[in-house]
Amino acid sequence: MKPVDVVVVGAGPVGMTLACELARHGVGFRLIDRVLRPFDGSRGKTLQPRTLELMDDLGVIARILARGEWTPAIRVHQPGGETAIEHLFGGRLPTSDTPYPRPFTIAQNLTEEILRGRLTELGGRVEYGVELEGLEQTDEGVVLTLSAPTGQELQRASYVVGCDGGRSTLRGLLGVPFEGDTDETRRLYVADVRLSGLDRTSWHSFRGRGGMLNLAPLATTDLFQCQAAVPPQAPDQPTLPLLQSIINERTGCDDIRLLDMAWGTAWRLNVRLAARYRVGRAFLAGDAGHVHSPAGAQGLNTGVQDAYNLGWKIAGALRGAPTALLDSYEAERRPIAAWMLGMTSALEAQSFEMKGLPTGRDDSMLQLNLAYRGGVLAREQRAAPGYVVAGDRIPDATGLIWNGTPARLFDVLRGPRPTVLAFGDRWGEALAALRAHFPEPQLALVQVSPNGEVVDAEGHLRASLQITGAPLLVIRPDKYLGLATDRADAAEVEAYLRSLIG
Ligand SMILES: Cc1cc2nc3c(=O)[nH]c(=O)nc-3n(C[C@H](O)[C@H](O)[C@H](O)COP(=O)(O)OP(=O)(O)OC[C@H]3O[C@@H](n4cnc5c(N)ncnc54)[C@H](O)[C@@H]3O)c2cc1C
């Protein structure tokens, strides 16, 4: 086979996000998956606000919002059907700096369908029925053994990324330990069911005899996702009669009738973190790097953010950026996964043991304030930085005029390249020098001033970034603040940009 830049193994949400990113950067790739057709179940049904921002950048936010709903209240029922209380899953109202402020519910298969559609628009596709079986690595690249419907093939590539799920083949081939525990006593049925006798205006939680039971309507479908603690001796595969008896027992009434089951599985508590995310030219992302409880709805979200972090770095390395850029992937993403494992385990225990209902969602759980402060790519050089410092997520800001048209900051930043935001009129020479070194579309150069490309007409941009004075900011392709400086030193900014995009 002709060598390619990257082989992405696994076309779940993480592999497809990565493939979209690589396509946007013009990187050549193959995206393979051993299954013959896409997965068809609701599994990871909650998108966190930071993931919605990623989907906005990728150009699919309208499609996502059209296929799901803002996560409704969860109604906790007393045994017998009497309503106890409704809780909201945290979050807040939209503001200028946070357009998507609350968790959003959409079945994972619909999210995947939307990503697949975007990938097609970007010129990519999934090769189904192609499985990774072997790996050899040299300093120059990798040679992969793939089994395809046409037989075995060898594929050379500069890099390989394992987005191949919790049982990752690539992780095994690399010999990377998957450290942590599996608790066989904590099992949960998860099934997509059609039923009668329950309204679709809220999630329903029954916390009576026999363990927890949640029934969550999946908007834009006629399905509910059923989650039920598995009784001790029950089999791993749920059946309709078994789920019906669990529902009758735990609701204490018989007016909810199951009509059919579109998909069902049993999940067991498995909390593990890969000891490394990178071995030479091979990387792990998504569930291949971290698995944990679904409580708190972090898994898919953390995985797609891994892909968002890694895609532009691989593109930069292929253009000649220093290897420290690739090292920063594990340095930035693994600590976040380690934190997430602890946080979701605590929620899991609370929810499984029915010690209250953990519905509070702070900005970490919404993934809005997970940041890379103090990391290798974070250069904070201002004398008086505000609340948002190098390494932080870039918030949105409304009320801008961008080349004469009303816009918000996310419109200005949208796309796979870094953006230089230069506040005030003193950066003319530096911007001209940068323009000569990095022509469009490698870099977006934006002067924010009454005479610039962007006018902060209502002051929201300065307020949301807490800008004082007239700094220059370099915003990374994944929309984190990279460099923040007061010094009008184009050479320094150029060197920083070279370290990002080669
Ligand atoms: C019951 C349940 C509820 C969940 N709820 C949530 C939630 O609310 N929010 C949330 O964020 N997450 C949730 N998750 C987690 C979420 O589903 C996963 O985190 C997500 O699917 C991980 O995506 P991924 O792309 O890393 O892996 P996967 O979706 O597992 O995709 C991996 C792909 O790799 C392919 N593959 C494997 N091996 C090979 C090979 N050797 N060669 C080629 N292809 C291969 C597989 O066929 C598969 O398609 C839930 C999970 C479960 C089970």
JSON list of N, CA, C and O and ligand atoms in Angstrom, two decimals, residues 9-15 32-35 43-46 108 112 130-133 163-166 169 190 225 227 263 265 267 285-288 294 297-302, ligand 1:
[
{"chain": "A", "resi": 9, "resn": "VAL", "atom": "N", "xyz": [-6.90, 4.16, 13.94]},
{"chain": "A", "resi": 9, "resn": "VAL", "atom": "CA", "xyz": [-7.51, 2.84, 14.16]},
{"chain": "A", "resi": 9, "resn": "VAL", "atom": "C", "xyz": [-8.75, 3.04, 15.03]},
{"chain": "A", "resi": 9, "resn": "VAL", "atom": "O", "xyz": [-8.65, 3.47, 16.18]},
{"chain": "A", "resi": 10, "resn": "GLY", "atom": "N", "xyz": [-9.92, 2.74, 14.47]},
{"chain": "A", "resi": 10, "resn": "GLY", "atom": "CA", "xyz": [-11.17, 2.87, 15.23]},
{"chain": "A", "resi": 10, "resn": "GLY", "atom": "C", "xyz": [-11.95, 4.09, 14.79]},
{"chain": "A", "resi": 10, "resn": "GLY", "atom": "O", "xyz": [-11.45, 5.21, 14.83]},
{"chain": "A", "resi": 11, "resn": "ALA", "atom": "N", "xyz": [-13.19, 3.83, 14.35]},
{"chain": "A", "resi": 11, "resn": "ALA", "atom": "CA", "xyz": [-14.04, 4.93, 13.84]},
{"chain": "A", "resi": 11, "resn": "ALA", "atom": "C", "xyz": [-15.22, 5.17, 14.77]},
{"chain": "A", "resi": 11, "resn": "ALA", "atom": "O", "xyz": [-16.35, 5.36, 14.34]},
{"chain": "A", "resi": 12, "resn": "GLY", "atom": "N", "xyz": [-14.96, 5.18, 16.08]},
{"chain": "A", "resi": 12, "resn": "GLY", "atom": "CA", "xyz": [-15.94, 5.66, 17.05]},
{"chain": "A", "resi": 12, "resn": "GLY", "atom": "C", "xyz": [-15.89, 7.19, 17.03]},
{"chain": "A", "resi": 12, "resn": "GLY", "atom": "O", "xyz": [-15.29, 7.80, 16.13]},
{"chain": "A", "resi": 13, "resn": "PRO", "atom": "N", "xyz": [-16.49, 7.82, 18.01]},
{"chain": "A", "resi": 13, "resn": "PRO", "atom": "CA", "xyz": [-16.51, 9.29, 18.00]},
{"chain": "A", "resi": 13, "resn": "PRO", "atom": "C", "xyz": [-15.11, 9.90, 18.04]},
{"chain": "A", "resi": 13, "resn": "PRO", "atom": "O", "xyz": [-14.88, 10.96, 17.45]},
{"chain": "A", "resi": 14, "resn": "VAL", "atom": "N", "xyz": [-14.18, 9.23, 18.71]},
{"chain": "A", "resi": 14, "resn": "VAL", "atom": "CA", "xyz": [-12.84, 9.80, 18.85]},
{"chain": "A", "resi": 14, "resn": "VAL", "atom": "C", "xyz": [-12.07, 9.69, 17.53]},
{"chain": "A", "resi": 14, "resn": "VAL", "atom": "O", "xyz": [-11.48, 10.67, 17.05]},
{"chain": "A", "resi": 15, "resn": "GLY", "atom": "N", "xyz": [-12.10, 8.51, 16.93]},
{"chain": "A", "resi": 15, "resn": "GLY", "atom": "CA", "xyz": [-11.40, 8.33, 15.65]},
{"chain": "A", "resi": 15, "resn": "GLY", "atom": "C", "xyz": [-11.96, 9.25, 14.58]},
{"chain": "A", "resi": 15, "resn": "GLY", "atom": "O", "xyz": [-11.22, 9.82, 13.78]},
{"chain": "A", "resi": 32, "resn": "ILE", "atom": "N", "xyz": [-9.67, 3.33, 9.80]},
{"chain": "A", "resi": 32, "resn": "ILE", "atom": "CA", "xyz": [-10.14, 1.94, 9.65]},
{"chain": "A", "resi": 32, "resn": "ILE", "atom": "C", "xyz": [-10.95, 1.52, 10.87]},
{"chain": "A", "resi": 32, "resn": "ILE", "atom": "O", "xyz": [-10.74, 2.03, 11.97]},
{"chain": "A", "resi": 33, "resn": "ASP", "atom": "N", "xyz": [-11.87, 0.60, 10.64]},
{"chain": "A", "resi": 33, "resn": "ASP", "atom": "CA", "xyz": [-12.60, 0.01, 11.77]},
{"chain": "A", "resi": 33, "resn": "ASP", "atom": "C", "xyz": [-12.89, -1.44, 11.44]},
{"chain": "A", "resi": 33, "resn": "ASP", "atom": "O", "xyz": [-13.28, -1.77, 10.32]},
{"chain": "A", "resi": 34, "resn": "ARG", "atom": "N", "xyz": [-12.71, -2.30, 12.44]},
{"chain": "A", "resi": 34, "resn": "ARG", "atom": "CA", "xyz": [-12.87, -3.73, 12.15]},
{"chain": "A", "resi": 34, "resn": "ARG", "atom": "C", "xyz": [-14.32, -4.14, 11.98]},
{"chain": "A", "resi": 34, "resn": "ARG", "atom": "O", "xyz": [-14.59, -5.19, 11.39]},
{"chain": "A", "resi": 35, "resn": "VAL", "atom": "N", "xyz": [-15.27, -3.37, 12.50]},
{"chain": "A", "resi": 35, "resn": "VAL", "atom": "CA", "xyz": [-16.67, -3.77, 12.32]},
{"chain": "A", "resi": 35, "resn": "VAL", "atom": "C", "xyz": [-17.10, -3.48, 10.88]},
{"chain": "A", "resi": 35, "resn": "VAL", "atom": "O", "xyz": [-16.46, -2.69, 10.17]},
{"chain": "A", "resi": 43, "resn": "ARG", "atom": "N", "xyz": [-25.38, 4.64, 23.92]},
{"chain": "A", "resi": 43, "resn": "ARG", "atom": "CA", "xyz": [-24.28, 4.71, 24.90]},
{"chain": "A", "resi": 43, "resn": "ARG", "atom": "C", "xyz": [-24.00, 6.10, 25.50]},
{"chain": "A", "resi": 43, "resn": "ARG", "atom": "O", "xyz": [-24.65, 6.54, 26.43]},
{"chain": "A", "resi": 44, "resn": "GLY", "atom": "N", "xyz": [-22.98, 6.79, 25.00]},
{"chain": "A", "resi": 44, "resn": "GLY", "atom": "CA", "xyz": [-22.58, 8.09, 25.56]},
{"chain": "A", "resi": 44, "resn": "GLY", "atom": "C", "xyz": [-23.51, 9.17, 25.05]},
{"chain": "A", "resi": 44, "resn": "GLY", "atom": "O", "xyz": [-23.27, 9.77, 24.01]},
{"chain": "A", "resi": 45, "resn": "LYS", "atom": "N", "xyz": [-24.56, 9.45, 25.81]},
{"chain": "A", "resi": 45, "resn": "LYS", "atom": "CA", "xyz": [-25.64, 10.28, 25.25]},
{"chain": "A", "resi": 45, "resn": "LYS", "atom": "C", "xyz": [-25.57, 11.73, 25.71]},
{"chain": "A", "resi": 45, "resn": "LYS", "atom": "O", "xyz": [-26.46, 12.51, 25.40]},
{"chain": "A", "resi": 46, "resn": "THR", "atom": "N", "xyz": [-24.52, 12.08, 26.46]},
{"chain": "A", "resi": 46, "resn": "THR", "atom": "CA", "xyz": [-24.45, 13.47, 26.94]},
{"chain": "A", "resi": 46, "resn": "THR", "atom": "C", "xyz": [-23.21, 14.16, 26.40]},
{"chain": "A", "resi": 46, "resn": "THR", "atom": "O", "xyz": [-22.09, 13.66, 26.59]},
{"chain": "A", "resi": 108, "resn": "GLN", "atom": "N", "xyz": [-25.43, 8.57, 21.11]},
{"chain": "A", "resi": 108, "resn": "GLN", "atom": "CA", "xyz": [-24.07, 8.51, 20.54]},
{"chain": "A", "resi": 108, "resn": "GLN", "atom": "C", "xyz": [-24.08, 8.12, 19.06]},
{"chain": "A", "resi": 108, "resn": "GLN", "atom": "O", "xyz": [-23.29, 8.63, 18.27]},
{"chain": "A", "resi": 112, "resn": "GLU", "atom": "N", "xyz": [-22.28, 10.15, 16.11]},
{"chain": "A", "resi": 112, "resn": "GLU", "atom": "CA", "xyz": [-21.36, 9.50, 15.17]},
{"chain": "A", "resi": 112, "resn": "GLU", "atom": "C", "xyz": [-21.81, 9.71, 13.72]},
{"chain": "A", "resi": 112, "resn": "GLU", "atom": "O", "xyz": [-21.00, 9.93, 12.83]},
{"chain": "A", "resi": 130, "resn": "VAL", "atom": "N", "xyz": [-11.79, -3.44, 8.28]},
{"chain": "A", "resi": 130, "resn": "VAL", "atom": "CA", "xyz": [-10.32, -3.46, 8.24]},
{"chain": "A", "resi": 130, "resn": "VAL", "atom": "C", "xyz": [-9.81, -3.39, 9.68]},
{"chain": "A", "resi": 130, "resn": "VAL", "atom": "O", "xyz": [-10.13, -2.45, 10.42]},
{"chain": "A", "resi": 131, "resn": "GLU", "atom": "N", "xyz": [-9.03, -4.41, 10.06]},
{"chain": "A", "resi": 131, "resn": "GLU", "atom": "CA", "xyz": [-8.63, -4.55, 11.47]},
{"chain": "A", "resi": 131, "resn": "GLU", "atom": "C", "xyz": [-7.12, -4.44, 11.62]},
{"chain": "A", "resi": 131, "resn": "GLU", "atom": "O", "xyz": [-6.37, -5.01, 10.83]},
{"chain": "A", "resi": 132, "resn": "LEU", "atom": "N", "xyz": [-6.70, -3.72, 12.64]},
{"chain": "A", "resi": 132, "resn": "LEU", "atom": "CA", "xyz": [-5.27, -3.67, 12.99]},
{"chain": "A", "resi": 132, "resn": "LEU", "atom": "C", "xyz": [-4.90, -4.98, 13.67]},
{"chain": "A", "resi": 132, "resn": "LEU", "atom": "O", "xyz": [-5.54, -5.37, 14.66]},
{"chain": "A", "resi": 133, "resn": "GLU", "atom": "N", "xyz": [-3.81, -5.60, 13.17]},
{"chain": "A", "resi": 133, "resn": "GLU", "atom": "CA", "xyz": [-3.38, -6.86, 13.80]},
{"chain": "A", "resi": 133, "resn": "GLU", "atom": "C", "xyz": [-1.93, -6.83, 14.26]},
{"chain": "A", "resi": 133, "resn": "GLU", "atom": "O", "xyz": [-1.55, -7.57, 15.16]},
{"chain": "A", "resi": 163, "resn": "CYS", "atom": "N", "xyz": [-7.56, 4.75, 18.36]},
{"chain": "A", "resi": 163, "resn": "CYS", "atom": "CA", "xyz": [-8.84, 5.23, 18.91]},
{"chain": "A", "resi": 163, "resn": "CYS", "atom": "C", "xyz": [-9.74, 4.01, 18.94]},
{"chain": "A", "resi": 163, "resn": "CYS", "atom": "O", "xyz": [-10.89, 4.05, 18.53]},
{"chain": "A", "resi": 164, "resn": "ASP", "atom": "N", "xyz": [-9.15, 2.89, 19.37]},
{"chain": "A", "resi": 164, "resn": "ASP", "atom": "CA", "xyz": [-9.80, 1.60, 19.18]},
{"chain": "A", "resi": 164, "resn": "ASP", "atom": "C", "xyz": [-10.42, 1.07, 20.47]},
{"chain": "A", "resi": 164, "resn": "ASP", "atom": "O", "xyz": [-10.51, -0.13, 20.68]},
{"chain": "A", "resi": 165, "resn": "GLY", "atom": "N", "xyz": [-10.85, 1.99, 21.34]},
{"chain": "A", "resi": 165, "resn": "GLY", "atom": "CA", "xyz": [-11.71, 1.62, 22.44]},
{"chain": "A", "resi": 165, "resn": "GLY", "atom": "C", "xyz": [-10.99, 0.98, 23.62]},
{"chain": "A", "resi": 165, "resn": "GLY", "atom": "O", "xyz": [-9.77, 0.80, 23.63]},
{"chain": "A", "resi": 166, "resn": "GLY", "atom": "N", "xyz": [-11.79, 0.64, 24.65]},
{"chain": "A", "resi": 166, "resn": "GLY", "atom": "CA", "xyz": [-11.24, 0.16, 25.92]},
{"chain": "A", "resi": 166, "resn": "GLY", "atom": "C", "xyz": [-10.39, -1.09, 25.78]},
{"chain": "A", "resi": 166, "resn": "GLY", "atom": "O", "xyz": [-9.45, -1.29, 26.56]},
{"chain": "A", "resi": 169, "resn": "THR", "atom": "N", "xyz": [-6.43, -2.72, 20.64]},
{"chain": "A", "resi": 169, "resn": "THR", "atom": "CA", "xyz": [-5.41, -3.60, 20.07]},
{"chain": "A", "resi": 169, "resn": "THR", "atom": "C", "xyz": [-4.06, -2.88, 20.07]},
{"chain": "A", "resi": 169, "resn": "THR", "atom": "O", "xyz": [-3.03, -3.48, 20.38]},
{"chain": "A", "resi": 190, "resn": "VAL", "atom": "N", "xyz": [-27.59, -1.42, 30.11]},
{"chain": "A", "resi": 190, "resn": "VAL", "atom": "CA", "xyz": [-27.87, -0.20, 29.33]},
{"chain": "A", "resi": 190, "resn": "VAL", "atom": "C", "xyz": [-28.56, -0.67, 28.06]},
{"chain": "A", "resi": 190, "resn": "VAL", "atom": "O", "xyz": [-28.03, -1.54, 27.35]},
{"chain": "A", "resi": 225, "resn": "GLN", "atom": "N", "xyz": [-33.34, 5.54, 26.83]},
{"chain": "A", "resi": 225, "resn": "GLN", "atom": "CA", "xyz": [-32.19, 4.76, 27.28]},
{"chain": "A", "resi": 225, "resn": "GLN", "atom": "C", "xyz": [-32.51, 4.27, 28.69]},
{"chain": "A", "resi": 225, "resn": "GLN", "atom": "O", "xyz": [-32.80, 5.08, 29.57]},
{"chain": "A", "resi": 227, "resn": "GLN", "atom": "N", "xyz": [-31.19, 2.43, 32.03]},
{"chain": "A", "resi": 227, "resn": "GLN", "atom": "CA", "xyz": [-30.01, 2.02, 32.80]},
{"chain": "A", "resi": 227, "resn": "GLN", "atom": "C", "xyz": [-30.51, 1.38, 34.08]},
{"chain": "A", "resi": 227, "resn": "GLN", "atom": "O", "xyz": [-31.29, 2.00, 34.81]},
{"chain": "A", "resi": 263, "resn": "TRP", "atom": "N", "xyz": [-31.39, -2.12, 21.30]},
{"chain": "A", "resi": 263, "resn": "TRP", "atom": "CA", "xyz": [-29.99, -2.44, 21.59]},
{"chain": "A", "resi": 263, "resn": "TRP", "atom": "C", "xyz": [-29.85, -2.60, 23.08]},
{"chain": "A", "resi": 263, "resn": "TRP", "atom": "O", "xyz": [-30.57, -1.95, 23.85]},
{"chain": "A", "resi": 265, "resn": "THR", "atom": "N", "xyz": [-26.94, -3.96, 26.45]},
{"chain": "A", "resi": 265, "resn": "THR", "atom": "CA", "xyz": [-25.68, -4.56, 26.87]},
{"chain": "A", "resi": 265, "resn": "THR", "atom": "C", "xyz": [-25.58, -4.46, 28.38]},
{"chain": "A", "resi": 265, "resn": "THR", "atom": "O", "xyz": [-26.39, -3.79, 29.02]},
{"chain": "A", "resi": 267, "resn": "TRP", "atom": "N", "xyz": [-22.79, -3.31, 31.25]},
{"chain": "A", "resi": 267, "resn": "TRP", "atom": "CA", "xyz": [-21.53, -2.63, 31.46]},
{"chain": "A", "resi": 267, "resn": "TRP", "atom": "C", "xyz": [-21.05, -2.98, 32.85]},
{"chain": "A", "resi": 267, "resn": "TRP", "atom": "O", "xyz": [-21.86, -3.14, 33.75]},
{"chain": "A", "resi": 285, "resn": "ALA", "atom": "N", "xyz": [-5.79, 7.39, 22.15]},
{"chain": "A", "resi": 285, "resn": "ALA", "atom": "CA", "xyz": [-6.76, 8.47, 22.42]},
{"chain": "A", "resi": 285, "resn": "ALA", "atom": "C", "xyz": [-8.11, 7.86, 22.76]},
{"chain": "A", "resi": 285, "resn": "ALA", "atom": "O", "xyz": [-8.45, 6.76, 22.31]},
{"chain": "A", "resi": 286, "resn": "GLY", "atom": "N", "xyz": [-8.90, 8.59, 23.52]},
{"chain": "A", "resi": 286, "resn": "GLY", "atom": "CA", "xyz": [-10.24, 8.14, 23.87]},
{"chain": "A", "resi": 286, "resn": "GLY", "atom": "C", "xyz": [-10.21, 6.96, 24.82]},
{"chain": "A", "resi": 286, "resn": "GLY", "atom": "O", "xyz": [-9.30, 6.83, 25.66]},
{"chain": "A", "resi": 287, "resn": "ASP", "atom": "N", "xyz": [-11.19, 6.06, 24.68]},
{"chain": "A", "resi": 287, "resn": "ASP", "atom": "CA", "xyz": [-11.29, 4.92, 25.59]},
{"chain": "A", "resi": 287, "resn": "ASP", "atom": "C", "xyz": [-10.03, 4.04, 25.55]},
{"chain": "A", "resi": 287, "resn": "ASP", "atom": "O", "xyz": [-9.78, 3.29, 26.49]},
{"chain": "A", "resi": 288, "resn": "ALA", "atom": "N", "xyz": [-9.27, 4.10, 24.49]},
{"chain": "A", "resi": 288, "resn": "ALA", "atom": "CA", "xyz": [-8.02, 3.33, 24.44]},
{"chain": "A", "resi": 288, "resn": "ALA", "atom": "C", "xyz": [-7.06, 3.81, 25.54]},
{"chain": "A", "resi": 288, "resn": "ALA", "atom": "O", "xyz": [-6.19, 3.05, 25.99]},
{"chain": "A", "resi": 294, "resn": "PRO", "atom": "N", "xyz": [-19.71, 5.59, 33.57]},
{"chain": "A", "resi": 294, "resn": "PRO", "atom": "CA", "xyz": [-20.43, 6.60, 32.78]},
{"chain": "A", "resi": 294, "resn": "PRO", "atom": "C", "xyz": [-21.05, 7.71, 33.64]},
{"chain": "A", "resi": 294, "resn": "PRO", "atom": "O", "xyz": [-21.51, 8.71, 33.10]},
{"chain": "A", "resi": 297, "resn": "ALA", "atom": "N", "xyz": [-20.96, 11.50, 32.78]},
{"chain": "A", "resi": 297, "resn": "ALA", "atom": "CA", "xyz": [-20.93, 11.66, 31.32]},
{"chain": "A", "resi": 297, "resn": "ALA", "atom": "C", "xyz": [-19.68, 12.36, 30.83]},
{"chain": "A", "resi": 297, "resn": "ALA", "atom": "O", "xyz": [-19.72, 13.44, 30.26]},
{"chain": "A", "resi": 298, "resn": "GLN", "atom": "N", "xyz": [-18.53, 11.72, 31.05]},
{"chain": "A", "resi": 298, "resn": "GLN", "atom": "CA", "xyz": [-17.27, 12.35, 30.67]},
{"chain": "A", "resi": 298, "resn": "GLN", "atom": "C", "xyz": [-16.53, 11.61, 29.55]},
{"chain": "A", "resi": 298, "resn": "GLN", "atom": "O", "xyz": [-15.72, 12.20, 28.84]},
{"chain": "A", "resi": 299, "resn": "GLY", "atom": "N", "xyz": [-16.79, 10.31, 29.36]},
{"chain": "A", "resi": 299, "resn": "GLY", "atom": "CA", "xyz": [-15.92, 9.48, 28.53]},
{"chain": "A", "resi": 299, "resn": "GLY", "atom": "C", "xyz": [-15.80, 9.93, 27.10]},
{"chain": "A", "resi": 299, "resn": "GLY", "atom": "O", "xyz": [-14.71, 10.25, 26.61]},
{"chain": "A", "resi": 300, "resn": "LEU", "atom": "N", "xyz": [-16.92, 9.99, 26.41]},
{"chain": "A", "resi": 300, "resn": "LEU", "atom": "CA", "xyz": [-16.90, 10.41, 25.00]},
{"chain": "A", "resi": 300, "resn": "LEU", "atom": "C", "xyz": [-16.31, 11.82, 24.90]},
{"chain": "A", "resi": 300, "resn": "LEU", "atom": "O", "xyz": [-15.51, 12.12, 24.03]},
{"chain": "A", "resi": 301, "resn": "ASN", "atom": "N", "xyz": [-16.72, 12.66, 25.84]},
{"chain": "A", "resi": 301, "resn": "ASN", "atom": "CA", "xyz": [-16.29, 14.06, 25.82]},
{"chain": "A", "resi": 301, "resn": "ASN", "atom": "C", "xyz": [-14.78, 14.18, 25.98]},
{"chain": "A", "resi": 301, "resn": "ASN", "atom": "O", "xyz": [-14.12, 14.92, 25.25]},
{"chain": "A", "resi": 302, "resn": "THR", "atom": "N", "xyz": [-14.23, 13.43, 26.94]},
{"chain": "A", "resi": 302, "resn": "THR", "atom": "CA", "xyz": [-12.79, 13.49, 27.15]},
{"chain": "A", "resi": 302, "resn": "THR", "atom": "C", "xyz": [-12.06, 12.94, 25.93]},
{"chain": "A", "resi": 302, "resn": "THR", "atom": "O", "xyz": [-11.02, 13.46, 25.51]},
{"chain": "B", "resi": 1, "resn": "LIG", "atom": "C1", "xyz": [-23.40, 2.36, 28.97]},
{"chain": "B", "resi": 1, "resn": "LIG", "atom": "C2", "xyz": [-22.50, 3.47, 28.59]},
{"chain": "B", "resi": 1, "resn": "LIG", "atom": "C3", "xyz": [-22.91, 4.76, 28.81]},
{"chain": "B", "resi": 1, "resn": "LIG", "atom": "C4", "xyz": [-22.05, 5.80, 28.50]},
{"chain": "B", "resi": 1, "resn": "LIG", "atom": "N1", "xyz": [-22.45, 7.08, 28.75]},
{"chain": "B", "resi": 1, "resn": "LIG", "atom": "C5", "xyz": [-21.62, 8.11, 28.42]},
{"chain": "B", "resi": 1, "resn": "LIG", "atom": "C6", "xyz": [-22.03, 9.47, 28.54]},
{"chain": "B", "resi": 1, "resn": "LIG", "atom": "O1", "xyz": [-23.15, 9.76, 28.97]},
{"chain": "B", "resi": 1, "resn": "LIG", "atom": "N2", "xyz": [-21.16, 10.44, 28.16]},
{"chain": "B", "resi": 1, "resn": "LIG", "atom": "C7", "xyz": [-19.92, 10.14, 27.68]},
{"chain": "B", "resi": 1, "resn": "LIG", "atom": "O2", "xyz": [-19.16, 11.06, 27.37]},
{"chain": "B", "resi": 1, "resn": "LIG", "atom": "N3", "xyz": [-19.53, 8.86, 27.51]},
{"chain": "B", "resi": 1, "resn": "LIG", "atom": "C8", "xyz": [-20.35, 7.84, 27.86]},
{"chain": "B", "resi": 1, "resn": "LIG", "atom": "N4", "xyz": [-19.97, 6.55, 27.64]},
{"chain": "B", "resi": 1, "resn": "LIG", "atom": "C9", "xyz": [-18.65, 6.28, 27.10]},
{"chain": "B", "resi": 1, "resn": "LIG", "atom": "C10", "xyz": [-18.60, 6.39, 25.60]},
{"chain": "B", "resi": 1, "resn": "LIG", "atom": "O3", "xyz": [-19.54, 5.54, 24.99]},
{"chain": "B", "resi": 1, "resn": "LIG", "atom": "C11", "xyz": [-17.20, 6.04, 25.18]},
{"chain": "B", "resi": 1, "resn": "LIG", "atom": "O4", "xyz": [-16.33, 6.83, 25.96]},
{"chain": "B", "resi": 1, "resn": "LIG", "atom": "C12", "xyz": [-16.96, 6.30, 23.70]},
{"chain": "B", "resi": 1, "resn": "LIG", "atom": "O5", "xyz": [-17.66, 5.42, 22.87]},
{"chain": "B", "resi": 1, "resn": "LIG", "atom": "C13", "xyz": [-15.48, 6.13, 23.41]},
{"chain": "B", "resi": 1, "resn": "LIG", "atom": "O6", "xyz": [-15.24, 6.44, 22.09]},
{"chain": "B", "resi": 1, "resn": "LIG", "atom": "P1", "xyz": [-13.97, 5.86, 21.35]},
{"chain": "B", "resi": 1, "resn": "LIG", "atom": "O7", "xyz": [-14.06, 6.39, 19.96]},
{"chain": "B", "resi": 1, "resn": "LIG", "atom": "O8", "xyz": [-12.75, 6.10, 22.16]},
{"chain": "B", "resi": 1, "resn": "LIG", "atom": "O9", "xyz": [-14.15, 4.28, 21.37]},
{"chain": "B", "resi": 1, "resn": "LIG", "atom": "P2", "xyz": [-15.30, 3.38, 20.79]},
{"chain": "B", "resi": 1, "resn": "LIG", "atom": "O10", "xyz": [-16.57, 4.12, 20.66]},
{"chain": "B", "resi": 1, "resn": "LIG", "atom": "O11", "xyz": [-15.29, 2.15, 21.62]},
{"chain": "B", "resi": 1, "resn": "LIG", "atom": "O12", "xyz": [-14.81, 3.03, 19.33]},
{"chain": "B", "resi": 1, "resn": "LIG", "atom": "C14", "xyz": [-13.69, 2.19, 19.12]},
{"chain": "B", "resi": 1, "resn": "LIG", "atom": "C15", "xyz": [-13.76, 1.63, 17.71]},
{"chain": "B", "resi": 1, "resn": "LIG", "atom": "O13", "xyz": [-12.53, 0.94, 17.45]},
{"chain": "B", "resi": 1, "resn": "LIG", "atom": "C16", "xyz": [-12.85, -0.22, 16.69]},
{"chain": "B", "resi": 1, "resn": "LIG", "atom": "N5", "xyz": [-11.74, -1.18, 16.87]},
{"chain": "B", "resi": 1, "resn": "LIG", "atom": "C17", "xyz": [-11.39, -1.83, 17.99]},
{"chain": "B", "resi": 1, "resn": "LIG", "atom": "N6", "xyz": [-10.31, -2.59, 17.77]},
{"chain": "B", "resi": 1, "resn": "LIG", "atom": "C18", "xyz": [-9.96, -2.42, 16.48]},
{"chain": "B", "resi": 1, "resn": "LIG", "atom": "C19", "xyz": [-8.92, -2.95, 15.65]},
{"chain": "B", "resi": 1, "resn": "LIG", "atom": "N7", "xyz": [-8.01, -3.82, 16.12]},
{"chain": "B", "resi": 1, "resn": "LIG", "atom": "N8", "xyz": [-8.86, -2.57, 14.36]},
{"chain": "B", "resi": 1, "resn": "LIG", "atom": "C20", "xyz": [-9.78, -1.69, 13.87]},
{"chain": "B", "resi": 1, "resn": "LIG", "atom": "N9", "xyz": [-10.78, -1.17, 14.60]},
{"chain": "B", "resi": 1, "resn": "LIG", "atom": "C21", "xyz": [-10.86, -1.52, 15.89]},
{"chain": "B", "resi": 1, "resn": "LIG", "atom": "C22", "xyz": [-14.16, -0.69, 17.28]},
{"chain": "B", "resi": 1, "resn": "LIG", "atom": "O14", "xyz": [-14.85, -1.51, 16.37]},
{"chain": "B", "resi": 1, "resn": "LIG", "atom": "C23", "xyz": [-14.88, 0.63, 17.54]},
{"chain": "B", "resi": 1, "resn": "LIG", "atom": "O15", "xyz": [-15.72, 1.02, 16.47]},
{"chain": "B", "resi": 1, "resn": "LIG", "atom": "C24", "xyz": [-20.78, 5.51, 27.94]},
{"chain": "B", "resi": 1, "resn": "LIG", "atom": "C25", "xyz": [-20.41, 4.20, 27.68]},
{"chain": "B", "resi": 1, "resn": "LIG", "atom": "C26", "xyz": [-21.25, 3.18, 28.00]},
{"chain": "B", "resi": 1, "resn": "LIG", "atom": "C27", "xyz": [-20.83, 1.77, 27.70]}
]
